[in-house]
Amino acid sequence: MHHVDLNCDMGEGFGVYRTGPDSELMKYITSANIACGFHAGDAATIRRTVKLALAHGVAIGAHPGLPDLAGFGRREMAITPEEAYELTVYQLGAVYAFAKSEGGSVAHVKPHGALYNMAAKSRPLADAIAEAVYKVEPSLMLFGLAGSELIRAGDAIGLHTVNEVFADRSYEQDGTLTPRGTEGAVIADPALAVGQAVQMIKGGEVRTRQRSGYILKADTVCVHGDTPGAVEHVRQLRAALEAEGIAVRKAGG
C-alpha cells in the first residue's frame, strides 16, 4: 500500500497577528512545522501551536527560517554556512524546549521559505543545516525538497531524511519549485493539486512547467495553511488520497 505524510507550516503569526486556521487544519494533517521566531512566531505562538499539535496527535517539527520578519522569510539573504548552522540550532532549540516542557518531543526539522530553497541547491548550506540538526539530536528527521541537496546532505551525515513534494506548487524541469511571483507557480485548483499529489505518490513523477517529466520520491506532501480556502483544500486532498488507497500517516511511522 502507498502511504504518505501530510505536513503543514503553522504558528506563523506573532503577537496579536494570526495567519492560517491552524486549529482546523490540525484535524487533517499528520505533521506540523512550527515557526521558530525568525520569519514568524514568538514564544506564546510556539507554545500554543505545540499544545495544539499534541492535542491532535500531530507530529511536531521545527520550521527555522531566515531572520526576515518583514519578508516572511521568503527573500533570499547572503548567509554563510556557519550562519545557517547557528540559526538552525538557535531556532530548533526554541521549539525543542517548548515541546519538552509540554510533555512532547520534536520529530523533524524543515527549513522555511528562502532558506529551504537555497539549501535545495547549495550543498554547503545544506551540509550546515544537516549538521546542525544532527548535532542537536541525530534521531530527528530532516524534511527537504525531494531529490535536493538538502536530502543528500542529510543522508550523508546519517539523518533520516524525508522527501517532500508539493501538491499546490508547480515544478521546474530541474525538480525545483517554480519561484513565487511566476505565473502558475501556485496551483489554486484543488482538483489539479490532488491530481498532481496522487501522480507523485503513486507514479513517482511530476509534470513540470516545461511539460517534461521529473522523477521523484514522495514521502510527505506539504499543504499551505495561508492560502484562501486552505481548510477545504486540505480536507479534499486527504479524502482523495484515502480514496486512492493511499494511507495518510506520520513520516517515519
PDB file of C-alpha atoms in Angstrom:
ATOM      1  CA  MET A   1       0.000   0.000   0.000  1.00  0.00           C
ATOM      2  CA  HIS A   2       1.193   3.518  -0.763  1.00  0.00           C
ATOM      3  CA  HIS A   3       1.421   5.850   2.224  1.00  0.00           C
ATOM      4  CA  VAL A   4       2.339   9.475   2.772  1.00  0.00           C
ATOM      5  CA  ASP A   5       2.646  12.105   5.495  1.00  0.00           C
ATOM      6  CA  LEU A   6       0.730  15.398   5.248  1.00  0.00           C
ATOM      7  CA  ASN A   7       2.630  18.363   6.682  1.00  0.00           C
ATOM      8  CA  CYS A   8       1.665  21.998   7.088  1.00  0.00           C
ATOM      9  CA  ASP A   9       3.550  25.148   8.144  1.00  0.00           C
ATOM     10  CA  MET A  10       1.955  26.502  11.321  1.00  0.00           C
ATOM     11  CA  GLY A  11       2.270  29.039  14.105  1.00  0.00           C
ATOM     12  CA  GLU A  12       3.190  31.683  11.549  1.00  0.00           C
ATOM     13  CA  GLY A  13       1.768  34.654  13.397  1.00  0.00           C
ATOM     14  CA  PHE A  14       3.223  36.700  16.236  1.00  0.00           C
ATOM     15  CA  GLY A  15       1.861  38.948  18.949  1.00  0.00           C
ATOM     16  CA  VAL A  16      -1.735  39.826  18.062  1.00  0.00           C
ATOM     17  CA  TYR A  17      -1.290  38.701  14.447  1.00  0.00           C
ATOM     18  CA  ARG A  18      -2.527  35.272  13.380  1.00  0.00           C
ATOM     19  CA  THR A  19      -2.156  33.578   9.992  1.00  0.00           C
ATOM     20  CA  GLY A  20      -3.851  30.397   8.927  1.00  0.00           C
ATOM     21  CA  PRO A  21      -6.680  28.398  10.554  1.00  0.00           C
ATOM     22  CA  ASP A  22      -4.277  26.151  12.485  1.00  0.00           C
ATOM     23  CA  SER A  23      -6.859  24.589  14.797  1.00  0.00           C
ATOM     24  CA  GLU A  24      -8.964  23.413  11.833  1.00  0.00           C
ATOM     25  CA  LEU A  25      -6.019  22.273   9.719  1.00  0.00           C
ATOM     26  CA  MET A  26      -4.705  20.108  12.568  1.00  0.00           C
ATOM     27  CA  LYS A  27      -7.691  17.784  12.047  1.00  0.00           C
ATOM     28  CA  TYR A  28      -6.418  16.679   8.633  1.00  0.00           C
ATOM     29  CA  ILE A  29      -2.607  16.742   8.764  1.00  0.00           C
ATOM     30  CA  THR A  30      -0.090  14.398  10.396  1.00  0.00           C
ATOM     31  CA  SER A  31       2.929  16.712  10.835  1.00  0.00           C
ATOM     32  CA  ALA A  32       3.126  20.382  11.856  1.00  0.00           C
ATOM     33  CA  ASN A  33       6.117  22.589  11.016  1.00  0.00           C
ATOM     34  CA  ILE A  34       6.148  25.265  13.713  1.00  0.00           C
ATOM     35  CA  ALA A  35       7.672  28.686  13.015  1.00  0.00           C
ATOM     36  CA  CYS A  36      10.526  29.378  15.408  1.00  0.00           C
ATOM     37  CA  GLY A  37      10.552  33.160  15.711  1.00  0.00           C
ATOM     38  CA  PHE A  38      12.769  34.409  12.880  1.00  0.00           C
ATOM     39  CA  HIS A  39      10.386  34.606   9.894  1.00  0.00           C
ATOM     40  CA  ALA A  40       7.287  34.350  12.109  1.00  0.00           C
ATOM     41  CA  GLY A  41       6.232  33.054  15.501  1.00  0.00           C
ATOM     42  CA  ASP A  42       7.045  34.054  19.058  1.00  0.00           C
ATOM     43  CA  ALA A  43       7.178  32.337  22.443  1.00  0.00           C
ATOM     44  CA  ALA A  44       3.419  32.372  23.036  1.00  0.00           C
ATOM     45  CA  THR A  45       2.632  31.247  19.487  1.00  0.00           C
ATOM     46  CA  ILE A  46       5.142  28.406  19.611  1.00  0.00           C
ATOM     47  CA  ARG A  47       3.729  27.154  22.902  1.00  0.00           C
ATOM     48  CA  ARG A  48       0.129  27.418  21.711  1.00  0.00           C
ATOM     49  CA  THR A  49       0.900  25.573  18.466  1.00  0.00           C
ATOM     50  CA  VAL A  50       2.854  22.839  20.258  1.00  0.00           C
ATOM     51  CA  LYS A  51      -0.089  22.240  22.585  1.00  0.00           C
ATOM     52  CA  LEU A  52      -2.485  22.175  19.644  1.00  0.00           C
ATOM     53  CA  ALA A  53      -0.363  19.575  17.839  1.00  0.00           C
ATOM     54  CA  LEU A  54      -0.153  17.394  20.935  1.00  0.00           C
ATOM     55  CA  ALA A  55      -3.929  17.577  21.423  1.00  0.00           C
ATOM     56  CA  HIS A  56      -4.468  16.282  17.881  1.00  0.00           C
ATOM     57  CA  GLY A  57      -1.723  13.660  17.887  1.00  0.00           C
ATOM     58  CA  VAL A  58       0.178  15.528  15.182  1.00  0.00           C
ATOM     59  CA  ALA A  59       3.977  15.231  14.929  1.00  0.00           C
ATOM     60  CA  ILE A  60       5.865  18.366  15.969  1.00  0.00           C
ATOM     61  CA  GLY A  61       8.509  19.834  13.691  1.00  0.00           C
ATOM     62  CA  ALA A  62      10.741  22.899  13.924  1.00  0.00           C
ATOM     63  CA  HIS A  63      10.454  25.284  10.967  1.00  0.00           C
ATOM     64  CA  PRO A  64      13.543  27.537  11.037  1.00  0.00           C
ATOM     65  CA  GLY A  65      13.731  30.428   8.609  1.00  0.00           C
ATOM     66  CA  LEU A  66      15.857  33.406   7.707  1.00  0.00           C
ATOM     67  CA  PRO A  67      15.806  36.412  10.088  1.00  0.00           C
ATOM     68  CA  ASP A  68      13.426  38.373   7.860  1.00  0.00           C
ATOM     69  CA  LEU A  69      10.146  39.058   9.615  1.00  0.00           C
ATOM     70  CA  ALA A  70       9.150  41.782   7.149  1.00  0.00           C
ATOM     71  CA  GLY A  71       9.619  39.462   4.175  1.00  0.00           C
ATOM     72  CA  PHE A  72       8.167  36.395   5.905  1.00  0.00           C
ATOM     73  CA  GLY A  73      11.428  34.558   5.264  1.00  0.00           C
ATOM     74  CA  ARG A  74      10.722  34.349   1.540  1.00  0.00           C
ATOM     75  CA  ARG A  75      13.519  36.687   0.409  1.00  0.00           C
ATOM     76  CA  GLU A  76      16.995  35.279  -0.150  1.00  0.00           C
ATOM     77  CA  MET A  77      19.814  36.520   2.091  1.00  0.00           C
ATOM     78  CA  ALA A  78      23.536  36.050   1.547  1.00  0.00           C
ATOM     79  CA  ILE A  79      24.279  33.952   4.629  1.00  0.00           C
ATOM     80  CA  THR A  80      27.329  31.770   5.225  1.00  0.00           C
ATOM     81  CA  PRO A  81      27.150  28.054   6.053  1.00  0.00           C
ATOM     82  CA  GLU A  82      28.264  28.942   9.595  1.00  0.00           C
ATOM     83  CA  GLU A  83      25.316  31.343   9.933  1.00  0.00           C
ATOM     84  CA  ALA A  84      22.952  28.689   8.551  1.00  0.00           C
ATOM     85  CA  TYR A  85      24.215  26.261  11.192  1.00  0.00           C
ATOM     86  CA  GLU A  86      23.781  28.765  14.013  1.00  0.00           C
ATOM     87  CA  LEU A  87      20.303  29.992  13.082  1.00  0.00           C
ATOM     88  CA  THR A  88      19.132  26.374  12.697  1.00  0.00           C
ATOM     89  CA  VAL A  89      20.421  25.345  16.128  1.00  0.00           C
ATOM     90  CA  TYR A  90      19.016  28.508  17.723  1.00  0.00           C
ATOM     91  CA  GLN A  91      15.519  28.110  16.303  1.00  0.00           C
ATOM     92  CA  LEU A  92      15.344  24.351  16.757  1.00  0.00           C
ATOM     93  CA  GLY A  93      16.182  24.927  20.406  1.00  0.00           C
ATOM     94  CA  ALA A  94      13.095  27.084  20.898  1.00  0.00           C
ATOM     95  CA  VAL A  95      10.603  24.515  19.601  1.00  0.00           C
ATOM     96  CA  TYR A  96      12.551  21.657  21.216  1.00  0.00           C
ATOM     97  CA  ALA A  97      12.254  23.292  24.664  1.00  0.00           C
ATOM     98  CA  PHE A  98       8.552  24.084  24.342  1.00  0.00           C
ATOM     99  CA  ALA A  99       7.767  20.566  23.130  1.00  0.00           C
ATOM    100  CA  LYS A 100       9.653  19.031  26.048  1.00  0.00           C
ATOM    101  CA  SER A 101       8.038  21.364  28.586  1.00  0.00           C
ATOM    102  CA  GLU A 102       4.571  20.337  27.368  1.00  0.00           C
ATOM    103  CA  GLY A 103       5.358  16.609  27.572  1.00  0.00           C
ATOM    104  CA  GLY A 104       6.056  16.109  23.879  1.00  0.00           C
ATOM    105  CA  SER A 105       9.054  15.915  21.574  1.00  0.00           C
ATOM    106  CA  VAL A 106      10.239  17.243  18.234  1.00  0.00           C
ATOM    107  CA  ALA A 107      10.122  14.694  15.402  1.00  0.00           C
ATOM    108  CA  HIS A 108      11.568  16.639  12.487  1.00  0.00           C
ATOM    109  CA  VAL A 109      13.077  19.827  11.118  1.00  0.00           C
ATOM    110  CA  LYS A 110      12.001  21.538   7.901  1.00  0.00           C
ATOM    111  CA  PRO A 111      13.609  24.820   6.806  1.00  0.00           C
ATOM    112  CA  HIS A 112      11.256  27.569   5.683  1.00  0.00           C
ATOM    113  CA  GLY A 113      10.867  29.589   2.509  1.00  0.00           C
ATOM    114  CA  ALA A 114      14.023  31.051   1.008  1.00  0.00           C
ATOM    115  CA  LEU A 115      16.256  29.075   3.383  1.00  0.00           C
ATOM    116  CA  TYR A 116      14.598  25.855   2.194  1.00  0.00           C
ATOM    117  CA  ASN A 117      15.020  26.744  -1.479  1.00  0.00           C
ATOM    118  CA  MET A 118      18.610  27.924  -1.003  1.00  0.00           C
ATOM    119  CA  ALA A 119      19.544  24.688   0.770  1.00  0.00           C
ATOM    120  CA  ALA A 120      17.883  22.678  -2.001  1.00  0.00           C
ATOM    121  CA  LYS A 121      20.531  23.982  -4.412  1.00  0.00           C
ATOM    122  CA  SER A 122      23.565  24.837  -2.260  1.00  0.00           C
ATOM    123  CA  ARG A 123      25.409  21.850  -0.822  1.00  0.00           C
ATOM    124  CA  PRO A 124      27.449  23.960   1.668  1.00  0.00           C
ATOM    125  CA  LEU A 125      24.256  25.440   3.143  1.00  0.00           C
ATOM    126  CA  ALA A 126      22.576  22.017   3.096  1.00  0.00           C
ATOM    127  CA  ASP A 127      25.536  20.441   4.897  1.00  0.00           C
ATOM    128  CA  ALA A 128      25.447  23.145   7.566  1.00  0.00           C
ATOM    129  CA  ILE A 129      21.723  22.680   8.233  1.00  0.00           C
ATOM    130  CA  ALA A 130      22.038  18.886   8.307  1.00  0.00           C
ATOM    131  CA  GLU A 131      24.980  19.125  10.717  1.00  0.00           C
ATOM    132  CA  ALA A 132      23.015  21.454  12.991  1.00  0.00           C
ATOM    133  CA  VAL A 133      20.090  19.036  13.163  1.00  0.00           C
ATOM    134  CA  TYR A 134      22.369  16.029  13.686  1.00  0.00           C
ATOM    135  CA  LYS A 135      24.352  17.660  16.498  1.00  0.00           C
ATOM    136  CA  VAL A 136      21.216  18.707  18.378  1.00  0.00           C
ATOM    137  CA  GLU A 137      19.579  15.281  18.046  1.00  0.00           C
ATOM    138  CA  PRO A 138      20.640  12.653  15.488  1.00  0.00           C
ATOM    139  CA  SER A 139      17.288  10.858  15.699  1.00  0.00           C
ATOM    140  CA  LEU A 140      15.448  13.865  14.243  1.00  0.00           C
ATOM    141  CA  MET A 141      14.120  13.593  10.705  1.00  0.00           C
ATOM    142  CA  LEU A 142      15.106  16.196   8.119  1.00  0.00           C
ATOM    143  CA  PHE A 143      12.431  17.277   5.624  1.00  0.00           C
ATOM    144  CA  GLY A 144      13.705  18.590   2.296  1.00  0.00           C
ATOM    145  CA  LEU A 145      12.663  19.066  -1.313  1.00  0.00           C
ATOM    146  CA  ALA A 146      12.603  15.639  -2.956  1.00  0.00           C
ATOM    147  CA  GLY A 147      15.934  14.797  -4.543  1.00  0.00           C
ATOM    148  CA  SER A 148      17.562  18.054  -3.422  1.00  0.00           C
ATOM    149  CA  GLU A 149      20.977  18.854  -1.955  1.00  0.00           C
ATOM    150  CA  LEU A 150      19.351  19.048   1.477  1.00  0.00           C
ATOM    151  CA  ILE A 151      18.208  15.438   1.195  1.00  0.00           C
ATOM    152  CA  ARG A 152      21.672  14.374   0.025  1.00  0.00           C
ATOM    153  CA  ALA A 153      23.338  16.247   2.876  1.00  0.00           C
ATOM    154  CA  GLY A 154      21.040  14.649   5.438  1.00  0.00           C
ATOM    155  CA  ASP A 155      21.681  11.194   4.010  1.00  0.00           C
ATOM    156  CA  ALA A 156      25.440  11.782   4.078  1.00  0.00           C
ATOM    157  CA  ILE A 157      25.541  12.708   7.763  1.00  0.00           C
ATOM    158  CA  GLY A 158      23.235   9.866   8.795  1.00  0.00           C
ATOM    159  CA  LEU A 159      19.896  11.571   9.360  1.00  0.00           C
ATOM    160  CA  HIS A 160      16.545  10.020   8.485  1.00  0.00           C
ATOM    161  CA  THR A 161      15.582  12.174   5.506  1.00  0.00           C
ATOM    162  CA  VAL A 162      12.031  12.726   4.276  1.00  0.00           C
ATOM    163  CA  ASN A 163      11.487  13.660   0.625  1.00  0.00           C
ATOM    164  CA  GLU A 164       8.893  16.406   0.406  1.00  0.00           C
ATOM    165  CA  VAL A 165       6.615  17.201  -2.516  1.00  0.00           C
ATOM    166  CA  PHE A 166       4.083  19.977  -3.041  1.00  0.00           C
ATOM    167  CA  ALA A 167       0.530  19.462  -4.225  1.00  0.00           C
ATOM    168  CA  ASP A 168      -0.176  23.152  -4.794  1.00  0.00           C
ATOM    169  CA  ARG A 169       3.084  24.306  -6.389  1.00  0.00           C
ATOM    170  CA  SER A 170       4.366  23.864  -9.928  1.00  0.00           C
ATOM    171  CA  TYR A 171       7.813  22.434 -10.672  1.00  0.00           C
ATOM    172  CA  GLU A 172      10.683  23.408 -12.943  1.00  0.00           C
ATOM    173  CA  GLN A 173      12.446  20.842 -15.135  1.00  0.00           C
ATOM    174  CA  ASP A 174      15.355  20.545 -12.657  1.00  0.00           C
ATOM    175  CA  GLY A 175      12.978  19.498  -9.872  1.00  0.00           C
ATOM    176  CA  THR A 176      12.946  22.842  -8.069  1.00  0.00           C
ATOM    177  CA  LEU A 177       9.756  24.742  -7.277  1.00  0.00           C
ATOM    178  CA  THR A 178       8.638  27.474  -9.649  1.00  0.00           C
ATOM    179  CA  PRO A 179       9.516  30.783  -7.939  1.00  0.00           C
ATOM    180  CA  ARG A 180       6.596  32.562  -6.333  1.00  0.00           C
ATOM    181  CA  GLY A 181       5.527  35.505  -8.463  1.00  0.00           C
ATOM    182  CA  THR A 182       5.879  33.475 -11.656  1.00  0.00           C
ATOM    183  CA  GLU A 183       2.580  32.820 -13.397  1.00  0.00           C
ATOM    184  CA  GLY A 184       1.345  29.336 -12.499  1.00  0.00           C
ATOM    185  CA  ALA A 185       3.704  28.928  -9.518  1.00  0.00           C
ATOM    186  CA  VAL A 186       0.786  28.257  -7.173  1.00  0.00           C
ATOM    187  CA  ILE A 187      -1.882  25.727  -8.166  1.00  0.00           C
ATOM    188  CA  ALA A 188      -5.181  27.172  -6.953  1.00  0.00           C
ATOM    189  CA  ASP A 189      -7.494  24.495  -8.383  1.00  0.00           C
ATOM    190  CA  PRO A 190      -7.958  21.774  -5.718  1.00  0.00           C
ATOM    191  CA  ALA A 191      -8.652  19.109  -8.352  1.00  0.00           C
ATOM    192  CA  LEU A 192      -5.376  19.840 -10.135  1.00  0.00           C
ATOM    193  CA  ALA A 193      -3.471  19.850  -6.847  1.00  0.00           C
ATOM    194  CA  VAL A 194      -4.971  16.496  -5.859  1.00  0.00           C
ATOM    195  CA  GLY A 195      -4.160  15.016  -9.262  1.00  0.00           C
ATOM    196  CA  GLN A 196      -0.554  16.170  -9.002  1.00  0.00           C
ATOM    197  CA  ALA A 197      -0.205  14.742  -5.491  1.00  0.00           C
ATOM    198  CA  VAL A 198      -1.564  11.333  -6.496  1.00  0.00           C
ATOM    199  CA  GLN A 199       0.747  11.198  -9.529  1.00  0.00           C
ATOM    200  CA  MET A 200       3.787  12.000  -7.392  1.00  0.00           C
ATOM    201  CA  ILE A 201       2.935   9.437  -4.709  1.00  0.00           C
ATOM    202  CA  LYS A 202       1.786   6.592  -6.938  1.00  0.00           C
ATOM    203  CA  GLY A 203       3.673   7.353 -10.138  1.00  0.00           C
ATOM    204  CA  GLY A 204       6.862   8.813  -8.669  1.00  0.00           C
ATOM    205  CA  GLU A 205       6.806  11.628 -11.198  1.00  0.00           C
ATOM    206  CA  VAL A 206       5.628  15.214 -11.591  1.00  0.00           C
ATOM    207  CA  ARG A 207       4.825  17.116 -14.779  1.00  0.00           C
ATOM    208  CA  THR A 208       6.953  20.259 -14.855  1.00  0.00           C
ATOM    209  CA  ARG A 209       6.000  23.723 -16.051  1.00  0.00           C
ATOM    210  CA  GLN A 210       8.057  22.988 -19.163  1.00  0.00           C
ATOM    211  CA  ARG A 211       5.858  19.889 -19.709  1.00  0.00           C
ATOM    212  CA  SER A 212       8.635  17.413 -19.088  1.00  0.00           C
ATOM    213  CA  GLY A 213       8.508  14.621 -16.502  1.00  0.00           C
ATOM    214  CA  TYR A 214      10.665  14.751 -13.362  1.00  0.00           C
ATOM    215  CA  ILE A 215      11.199  11.562 -11.343  1.00  0.00           C
ATOM    216  CA  LEU A 216      10.951  11.974  -7.576  1.00  0.00           C
ATOM    217  CA  LYS A 217      10.120  10.229  -4.312  1.00  0.00           C
ATOM    218  CA  ALA A 218       7.163  11.426  -2.241  1.00  0.00           C
ATOM    219  CA  ASP A 219       7.409  10.718   1.498  1.00  0.00           C
ATOM    220  CA  THR A 220       5.464  13.768   2.650  1.00  0.00           C
ATOM    221  CA  VAL A 221       3.151  16.266   0.962  1.00  0.00           C
ATOM    222  CA  CYS A 222       3.209  19.911   2.025  1.00  0.00           C
ATOM    223  CA  VAL A 223      -0.077  21.771   2.257  1.00  0.00           C
ATOM    224  CA  HIS A 224      -0.163  25.535   2.819  1.00  0.00           C
ATOM    225  CA  GLY A 225      -2.371  27.000   5.510  1.00  0.00           C
ATOM    226  CA  ASP A 226      -2.057  30.623   4.367  1.00  0.00           C
ATOM    227  CA  THR A 227      -3.892  30.222   1.061  1.00  0.00           C
ATOM    228  CA  PRO A 228      -7.591  31.062   0.593  1.00  0.00           C
ATOM    229  CA  GLY A 229      -9.830  28.063   1.310  1.00  0.00           C
ATOM    230  CA  ALA A 230      -6.933  26.169   2.890  1.00  0.00           C
ATOM    231  CA  VAL A 231      -9.036  24.006   5.192  1.00  0.00           C
ATOM    232  CA  GLU A 232     -11.319  22.801   2.417  1.00  0.00           C
ATOM    233  CA  HIS A 233      -8.352  22.156   0.127  1.00  0.00           C
ATOM    234  CA  VAL A 234      -6.612  20.038   2.767  1.00  0.00           C
ATOM    235  CA  ARG A 235      -9.800  18.181   3.600  1.00  0.00           C
ATOM    236  CA  GLN A 236     -10.357  17.361  -0.069  1.00  0.00           C
ATOM    237  CA  LEU A 237      -6.740  16.310  -0.511  1.00  0.00           C
ATOM    238  CA  ARG A 238      -6.788  13.905   2.412  1.00  0.00           C
ATOM    239  CA  ALA A 239     -10.126  12.419   1.356  1.00  0.00           C
ATOM    240  CA  ALA A 240      -8.893  11.984  -2.225  1.00  0.00           C
ATOM    241  CA  LEU A 241      -5.644  10.317  -1.140  1.00  0.00           C
ATOM    242  CA  GLU A 242      -7.509   7.851   1.056  1.00  0.00           C
ATOM    243  CA  ALA A 243      -9.968   7.159  -1.764  1.00  0.00           C
ATOM    244  CA  GLU A 244      -6.968   6.277  -3.941  1.00  0.00           C
ATOM    245  CA  GLY A 245      -5.846   3.731  -1.350  1.00  0.00           C
ATOM    246  CA  ILE A 246      -3.015   5.948  -0.068  1.00  0.00           C
ATOM    247  CA  ALA A 247      -2.661   5.710   3.710  1.00  0.00           C
ATOM    248  CA  VAL A 248      -2.045   9.067   5.415  1.00  0.00           C
ATOM    249  CA  ARG A 249       0.283   8.681   8.397  1.00  0.00           C
ATOM    250  CA  LYS A 250       3.176  10.387  10.157  1.00  0.00           C
ATOM    251  CA  ALA A 251       6.570  10.330   8.494  1.00  0.00           C
ATOM    252  CA  GLY A 252       8.729   7.546   9.851  1.00  0.00           C
ATOM    253  CA  GLY A 253       5.740   5.879  11.458  1.00  0.00           C
TER     254      GLY A 253
END
